[in-house]
Amino acid sequence: MGVYEEEDGVATTSSIEVHPANEGQARAWDGDEGEYWAAHADWFETALAGYDPALLAAAAIEAGHAVLDLGCGTGVTTRAAARAAGPGGEALGIDLSSQMVAEGRRRAEAEGLANARFVHGDAQIYPFPEGRFDVVVSRTAAMFFGDPVAALANAGRALRPGGRLVLLTWQGPAPNEWLVEWATALTGGRGLPAPPPGAR
């Protein structure tokens, strides 16, 4: 395990412990990419809003539940979970991006959601309390885990016996007609090289 530092090698007060497989993701999401996503949170949240009802229906969050949101971004799912869990429950969002976590906190405070909390950390190794959560959710973040097995094993330890794990992820390119058409248009009909074996 290592501690994430800025690219110039100087650790900052927001340095977090990062799984070695996630160091590249940490540099991106706690850098320019995370800053861009936080600054354009409304657009990104709206772009995925159509998938939220199915995700939340599968999560089946009830009053009093404790919910963990992996890769929470600016916290739209964390906030929805906090509303569903009510004052007797809680929702904890975790993300590699300090900028997006800060935006999630700001939005939760603006909505008066005292039961929504956010932490800047790496879900693959963060020391969640064992058996604490009734539901673990992740909206379009699981495909970024550097080591999915480590992340899901850590989430599994955080779940109570009989708890639920609900992931919303993109499928591969073939079933995504819009992506295939877009890529075909950009390449003028030339085929794109296939990703290397084992790549996400």
PDB file of C-alpha atoms in Angstrom:
ATOM      1  CA  MET A   1       0.000   0.000   0.000  1.00  0.00           C
ATOM      2  CA  GLY A   2       1.187   3.500  -0.678  1.00  0.00           C
ATOM      3  CA  VAL A   3       0.226   7.027   0.150  1.00  0.00           C
ATOM      4  CA  TYR A   4      -0.968   9.050  -2.806  1.00  0.00           C
ATOM      5  CA  GLU A   5       1.088  12.185  -3.366  1.00  0.00           C
ATOM      6  CA  GLU A   6       0.908  14.967  -5.905  1.00  0.00           C
ATOM      7  CA  GLU A   7       2.861  14.326  -9.099  1.00  0.00           C
ATOM      8  CA  ASP A   8       5.699  16.606  -8.041  1.00  0.00           C
ATOM      9  CA  GLY A   9       6.277  14.218  -5.136  1.00  0.00           C
ATOM     10  CA  VAL A  10       5.075  16.561  -2.415  1.00  0.00           C
ATOM     11  CA  ALA A  11       2.386  15.084  -0.181  1.00  0.00           C
ATOM     12  CA  THR A  12      -0.523  17.348   0.654  1.00  0.00           C
ATOM     13  CA  THR A  13      -2.886  17.421   3.618  1.00  0.00           C
ATOM     14  CA  SER A  14      -5.424  15.549   1.470  1.00  0.00           C
ATOM     15  CA  SER A  15      -3.023  12.634   0.840  1.00  0.00           C
ATOM     16  CA  ILE A  16      -4.714   9.289   1.262  1.00  0.00           C
ATOM     17  CA  GLU A  17      -3.556   5.716   1.395  1.00  0.00           C
ATOM     18  CA  VAL A  18      -4.097   4.162  -2.023  1.00  0.00           C
ATOM     19  CA  HIS A  19      -3.994   0.560  -3.238  1.00  0.00           C
ATOM     20  CA  PRO A  20      -1.023   0.238  -5.650  1.00  0.00           C
ATOM     21  CA  ALA A  21      -3.385  -0.691  -8.494  1.00  0.00           C
ATOM     22  CA  ASN A  22      -5.261   2.585  -7.976  1.00  0.00           C
ATOM     23  CA  GLU A  23      -2.369   5.048  -7.998  1.00  0.00           C
ATOM     24  CA  GLY A  24      -3.013   6.153 -11.596  1.00  0.00           C
ATOM     25  CA  GLN A  25      -6.713   6.584 -10.896  1.00  0.00           C
ATOM     26  CA  ALA A  26      -5.904   8.609  -7.773  1.00  0.00           C
ATOM     27  CA  ARG A  27      -3.690  10.984  -9.765  1.00  0.00           C
ATOM     28  CA  ALA A  28      -6.443  11.486 -12.334  1.00  0.00           C
ATOM     29  CA  TRP A  29      -9.480  11.748 -10.067  1.00  0.00           C
ATOM     30  CA  ASP A  30      -7.775  13.809  -7.388  1.00  0.00           C
ATOM     31  CA  GLY A  31      -6.332  16.062 -10.064  1.00  0.00           C
ATOM     32  CA  ASP A  32      -7.648  17.769 -13.182  1.00  0.00           C
ATOM     33  CA  GLU A  33     -10.304  15.145 -13.985  1.00  0.00           C
ATOM     34  CA  GLY A  34     -11.870  15.306 -10.547  1.00  0.00           C
ATOM     35  CA  GLU A  35     -11.772  19.090 -10.603  1.00  0.00           C
ATOM     36  CA  TYR A  36     -13.538  19.134 -13.987  1.00  0.00           C
ATOM     37  CA  TRP A  37     -16.233  16.680 -12.846  1.00  0.00           C
ATOM     38  CA  ALA A  38     -16.837  18.640  -9.641  1.00  0.00           C
ATOM     39  CA  ALA A  39     -17.141  21.902 -11.580  1.00  0.00           C
ATOM     40  CA  HIS A  40     -19.666  20.329 -13.992  1.00  0.00           C
ATOM     41  CA  ALA A  41     -21.536  18.195 -11.475  1.00  0.00           C
ATOM     42  CA  ASP A  42     -24.999  19.222 -12.644  1.00  0.00           C
ATOM     43  CA  TRP A  43     -24.307  18.085 -16.199  1.00  0.00           C
ATOM     44  CA  PHE A  44     -22.805  14.735 -15.176  1.00  0.00           C
ATOM     45  CA  GLU A  45     -25.568  14.017 -12.659  1.00  0.00           C
ATOM     46  CA  THR A  46     -28.267  14.824 -15.234  1.00  0.00           C
ATOM     47  CA  ALA A  47     -26.581  12.671 -17.890  1.00  0.00           C
ATOM     48  CA  LEU A  48     -26.990   9.561 -15.714  1.00  0.00           C
ATOM     49  CA  ALA A  49     -30.255  10.423 -13.975  1.00  0.00           C
ATOM     50  CA  GLY A  50     -32.270   8.086 -16.176  1.00  0.00           C
ATOM     51  CA  TYR A  51     -30.503   5.095 -14.629  1.00  0.00           C
ATOM     52  CA  ASP A  52     -31.106   6.137 -11.020  1.00  0.00           C
ATOM     53  CA  PRO A  53     -34.608   4.660 -10.557  1.00  0.00           C
ATOM     54  CA  ALA A  54     -33.445   1.151 -11.533  1.00  0.00           C
ATOM     55  CA  LEU A  55     -30.343   1.425  -9.327  1.00  0.00           C
ATOM     56  CA  LEU A  56     -32.321   2.608  -6.313  1.00  0.00           C
ATOM     57  CA  ALA A  57     -35.065   0.027  -6.865  1.00  0.00           C
ATOM     58  CA  ALA A  58     -32.444  -2.737  -6.845  1.00  0.00           C
ATOM     59  CA  ALA A  59     -30.840  -1.262  -3.719  1.00  0.00           C
ATOM     60  CA  ALA A  60     -34.230  -1.320  -1.934  1.00  0.00           C
ATOM     61  CA  ILE A  61     -33.019   1.091   0.755  1.00  0.00           C
ATOM     62  CA  GLU A  62     -35.360   1.218   3.746  1.00  0.00           C
ATOM     63  CA  ALA A  63     -35.727   3.617   6.644  1.00  0.00           C
ATOM     64  CA  GLY A  64     -32.936   3.073   9.135  1.00  0.00           C
ATOM     65  CA  HIS A  65     -30.557   1.415   6.666  1.00  0.00           C
ATOM     66  CA  ALA A  66     -26.843   2.166   6.595  1.00  0.00           C
ATOM     67  CA  VAL A  67     -25.678   2.585   2.987  1.00  0.00           C
ATOM     68  CA  LEU A  68     -22.157   2.711   1.543  1.00  0.00           C
ATOM     69  CA  ASP A  69     -21.653   4.409  -1.849  1.00  0.00           C
ATOM     70  CA  LEU A  70     -18.406   3.366  -3.550  1.00  0.00           C
ATOM     71  CA  GLY A  71     -16.914   5.925  -5.938  1.00  0.00           C
ATOM     72  CA  CYS A  72     -19.603   8.413  -4.943  1.00  0.00           C
ATOM     73  CA  GLY A  73     -18.370  11.293  -7.104  1.00  0.00           C
ATOM     74  CA  THR A  74     -20.338  14.421  -6.248  1.00  0.00           C
ATOM     75  CA  GLY A  75     -22.734  12.355  -4.178  1.00  0.00           C
ATOM     76  CA  VAL A  76     -26.017  12.153  -6.094  1.00  0.00           C
ATOM     77  CA  THR A  77     -26.462   8.487  -5.113  1.00  0.00           C
ATOM     78  CA  THR A  78     -25.242   9.110  -1.568  1.00  0.00           C
ATOM     79  CA  ARG A  79     -27.812  11.856  -1.150  1.00  0.00           C
ATOM     80  CA  ALA A  80     -30.602   9.702  -2.601  1.00  0.00           C
ATOM     81  CA  ALA A  81     -29.619   6.912  -0.211  1.00  0.00           C
ATOM     82  CA  ALA A  82     -29.631   9.321   2.735  1.00  0.00           C
ATOM     83  CA  ARG A  83     -33.130  10.486   1.835  1.00  0.00           C
ATOM     84  CA  ALA A  84     -34.355   6.881   1.523  1.00  0.00           C
ATOM     85  CA  ALA A  85     -32.709   5.801   4.799  1.00  0.00           C
ATOM     86  CA  GLY A  86     -34.213   8.750   6.647  1.00  0.00           C
ATOM     87  CA  PRO A  87     -33.019  10.329   9.884  1.00  0.00           C
ATOM     88  CA  GLY A  88     -32.569   6.932  11.547  1.00  0.00           C
ATOM     89  CA  GLY A  89     -30.253   5.727   8.789  1.00  0.00           C
ATOM     90  CA  GLU A  90     -27.071   6.933   7.169  1.00  0.00           C
ATOM     91  CA  ALA A  91     -25.281   7.094   3.841  1.00  0.00           C
ATOM     92  CA  LEU A  92     -21.502   7.198   3.494  1.00  0.00           C
ATOM     93  CA  GLY A  93     -19.938   8.120   0.154  1.00  0.00           C
ATOM     94  CA  ILE A  94     -16.266   7.462  -0.595  1.00  0.00           C
ATOM     95  CA  ASP A  95     -14.268   8.667  -3.583  1.00  0.00           C
ATOM     96  CA  LEU A  96     -10.666   9.147  -4.728  1.00  0.00           C
ATOM     97  CA  SER A  97     -11.448  12.756  -5.679  1.00  0.00           C
ATOM     98  CA  SER A  98     -11.187  15.286  -2.866  1.00  0.00           C
ATOM     99  CA  GLN A  99     -12.824  17.879  -5.149  1.00  0.00           C
ATOM    100  CA  MET A 100     -15.875  15.714  -5.817  1.00  0.00           C
ATOM    101  CA  VAL A 101     -16.153  14.682  -2.149  1.00  0.00           C
ATOM    102  CA  ALA A 102     -16.130  18.376  -1.174  1.00  0.00           C
ATOM    103  CA  GLU A 103     -18.866  19.080  -3.733  1.00  0.00           C
ATOM    104  CA  GLY A 104     -20.900  16.152  -2.407  1.00  0.00           C
ATOM    105  CA  ARG A 105     -20.617  17.516   1.141  1.00  0.00           C
ATOM    106  CA  ARG A 106     -21.645  20.978  -0.038  1.00  0.00           C
ATOM    107  CA  ARG A 107     -24.719  19.638  -1.832  1.00  0.00           C
ATOM    108  CA  ALA A 108     -25.754  17.437   1.104  1.00  0.00           C
ATOM    109  CA  GLU A 109     -25.467  20.390   3.490  1.00  0.00           C
ATOM    110  CA  ALA A 110     -27.512  22.552   1.102  1.00  0.00           C
ATOM    111  CA  GLU A 111     -30.242  19.890   1.151  1.00  0.00           C
ATOM    112  CA  GLY A 112     -30.084  19.593   4.940  1.00  0.00           C
ATOM    113  CA  LEU A 113     -29.078  15.921   4.800  1.00  0.00           C
ATOM    114  CA  ALA A 114     -27.349  15.482   8.138  1.00  0.00           C
ATOM    115  CA  ASN A 115     -27.223  11.695   7.632  1.00  0.00           C
ATOM    116  CA  ALA A 116     -25.110  11.916   4.456  1.00  0.00           C
ATOM    117  CA  ARG A 117     -21.367  11.768   5.072  1.00  0.00           C
ATOM    118  CA  PHE A 118     -18.436  11.737   2.672  1.00  0.00           C
ATOM    119  CA  VAL A 119     -14.857  10.524   2.953  1.00  0.00           C
ATOM    120  CA  HIS A 120     -11.883  11.028   0.658  1.00  0.00           C
ATOM    121  CA  GLY A 121     -10.353   7.580   0.330  1.00  0.00           C
ATOM    122  CA  ASP A 122      -9.691   4.453  -1.696  1.00  0.00           C
ATOM    123  CA  ALA A 123     -12.606   1.997  -1.450  1.00  0.00           C
ATOM    124  CA  GLN A 124     -10.240  -0.891  -2.158  1.00  0.00           C
ATOM    125  CA  ILE A 125      -8.439  -0.535   1.170  1.00  0.00           C
ATOM    126  CA  TYR A 126     -10.431   1.892   3.314  1.00  0.00           C
ATOM    127  CA  PRO A 127     -11.005   0.414   6.803  1.00  0.00           C
ATOM    128  CA  PHE A 128     -14.805   0.351   6.793  1.00  0.00           C
ATOM    129  CA  PRO A 129     -16.369  -1.065   9.966  1.00  0.00           C
ATOM    130  CA  GLU A 130     -16.982  -4.770   9.422  1.00  0.00           C
ATOM    131  CA  GLY A 131     -20.627  -5.712   8.905  1.00  0.00           C
ATOM    132  CA  ARG A 132     -21.761  -2.097   9.281  1.00  0.00           C
ATOM    133  CA  PHE A 133     -23.776  -1.537   6.091  1.00  0.00           C
ATOM    134  CA  ASP A 134     -27.111  -2.939   4.935  1.00  0.00           C
ATOM    135  CA  VAL A 135     -26.527  -1.923   1.307  1.00  0.00           C
ATOM    136  CA  VAL A 136     -23.450  -1.110  -0.788  1.00  0.00           C
ATOM    137  CA  VAL A 137     -24.078   0.755  -4.050  1.00  0.00           C
ATOM    138  CA  SER A 138     -21.841   2.042  -6.812  1.00  0.00           C
ATOM    139  CA  ARG A 139     -23.008   4.090  -9.803  1.00  0.00           C
ATOM    140  CA  THR A 140     -20.604   3.956 -12.777  1.00  0.00           C
ATOM    141  CA  ALA A 141     -17.518   3.667 -10.558  1.00  0.00           C
ATOM    142  CA  ALA A 142     -16.795  -0.052 -10.265  1.00  0.00           C
ATOM    143  CA  MET A 143     -15.217  -0.203 -13.727  1.00  0.00           C
ATOM    144  CA  PHE A 144     -12.513   2.190 -12.502  1.00  0.00           C
ATOM    145  CA  PHE A 145     -11.318  -0.041  -9.662  1.00  0.00           C
ATOM    146  CA  GLY A 146      -7.688  -0.908 -10.291  1.00  0.00           C
ATOM    147  CA  ASP A 147      -8.247  -4.219  -8.493  1.00  0.00           C
ATOM    148  CA  PRO A 148     -11.966  -5.069  -8.586  1.00  0.00           C
ATOM    149  CA  VAL A 149     -11.477  -8.180  -6.450  1.00  0.00           C
ATOM    150  CA  ALA A 150      -9.855  -6.141  -3.660  1.00  0.00           C
ATOM    151  CA  ALA A 151     -12.559  -3.474  -3.846  1.00  0.00           C
ATOM    152  CA  LEU A 152     -15.467  -5.906  -3.784  1.00  0.00           C
ATOM    153  CA  ALA A 153     -13.884  -8.023  -1.053  1.00  0.00           C
ATOM    154  CA  ASN A 154     -13.483  -4.882   1.062  1.00  0.00           C
ATOM    155  CA  ALA A 155     -17.106  -3.941   0.350  1.00  0.00           C
ATOM    156  CA  GLY A 156     -18.165  -7.472   1.261  1.00  0.00           C
ATOM    157  CA  ARG A 157     -16.486  -7.172   4.660  1.00  0.00           C
ATOM    158  CA  ALA A 158     -18.349  -3.917   5.235  1.00  0.00           C
ATOM    159  CA  LEU A 159     -21.733  -5.523   4.475  1.00  0.00           C
ATOM    160  CA  ARG A 160     -23.800  -7.134   7.199  1.00  0.00           C
ATOM    161  CA  PRO A 161     -24.739 -10.783   6.605  1.00  0.00           C
ATOM    162  CA  GLY A 162     -27.544 -10.837   4.034  1.00  0.00           C
ATOM    163  CA  GLY A 163     -26.794  -7.286   2.877  1.00  0.00           C
ATOM    164  CA  ARG A 164     -27.021  -6.208  -0.765  1.00  0.00           C
ATOM    165  CA  LEU A 165     -24.418  -5.066  -3.282  1.00  0.00           C
ATOM    166  CA  VAL A 166     -25.805  -3.119  -6.270  1.00  0.00           C
ATOM    167  CA  LEU A 167     -23.539  -1.958  -9.103  1.00  0.00           C
ATOM    168  CA  LEU A 168     -24.444   0.176 -12.105  1.00  0.00           C
ATOM    169  CA  THR A 169     -21.714  -0.189 -14.740  1.00  0.00           C
ATOM    170  CA  TRP A 170     -21.331   0.283 -18.470  1.00  0.00           C
ATOM    171  CA  GLN A 171     -21.390  -2.826 -20.620  1.00  0.00           C
ATOM    172  CA  GLY A 172     -18.714  -3.542 -23.200  1.00  0.00           C
ATOM    173  CA  PRO A 173     -18.760  -1.601 -26.487  1.00  0.00           C
ATOM    174  CA  ALA A 174     -20.774  -4.121 -28.583  1.00  0.00           C
ATOM    175  CA  PRO A 175     -24.123  -3.731 -26.714  1.00  0.00           C
ATOM    176  CA  ASN A 176     -23.710   0.085 -26.610  1.00  0.00           C
ATOM    177  CA  GLU A 177     -24.969   1.020 -30.060  1.00  0.00           C
ATOM    178  CA  TRP A 178     -24.537   4.755 -29.411  1.00  0.00           C
ATOM    179  CA  LEU A 179     -20.852   4.255 -28.582  1.00  0.00           C
ATOM    180  CA  VAL A 180     -20.220   2.087 -31.638  1.00  0.00           C
ATOM    181  CA  GLU A 181     -21.916   4.622 -33.930  1.00  0.00           C
ATOM    182  CA  TRP A 182     -20.050   7.525 -32.367  1.00  0.00           C
ATOM    183  CA  ALA A 183     -16.665   5.772 -32.635  1.00  0.00           C
ATOM    184  CA  THR A 184     -17.385   4.714 -36.226  1.00  0.00           C
ATOM    185  CA  ALA A 185     -18.209   8.294 -37.182  1.00  0.00           C
ATOM    186  CA  LEU A 186     -15.056   9.639 -35.566  1.00  0.00           C
ATOM    187  CA  THR A 187     -12.811   7.075 -37.235  1.00  0.00           C
ATOM    188  CA  GLY A 188     -14.374   7.454 -40.684  1.00  0.00           C
ATOM    189  CA  GLY A 189     -15.355   3.786 -40.698  1.00  0.00           C
ATOM    190  CA  ARG A 190     -11.850   2.548 -39.913  1.00  0.00           C
ATOM    191  CA  GLY A 191     -11.774  -0.043 -37.167  1.00  0.00           C
ATOM    192  CA  LEU A 192     -10.353   0.884 -33.785  1.00  0.00           C
ATOM    193  CA  PRO A 193      -7.586  -1.277 -32.332  1.00  0.00           C
ATOM    194  CA  ALA A 194      -8.812  -3.693 -29.696  1.00  0.00           C
ATOM    195  CA  PRO A 195      -7.725  -3.002 -26.111  1.00  0.00           C
ATOM    196  CA  PRO A 196      -4.919  -5.186 -24.798  1.00  0.00           C
ATOM    197  CA  PRO A 197      -5.965  -8.433 -23.089  1.00  0.00           C
ATOM    198  CA  GLY A 198      -7.225  -7.847 -19.560  1.00  0.00           C
ATOM    199  CA  ALA A 199      -7.798  -4.105 -20.071  1.00  0.00           C
ATOM    200  CA  ARG A 200     -11.023  -2.534 -18.858  1.00  0.00           C
TER     201      ARG A 200
END
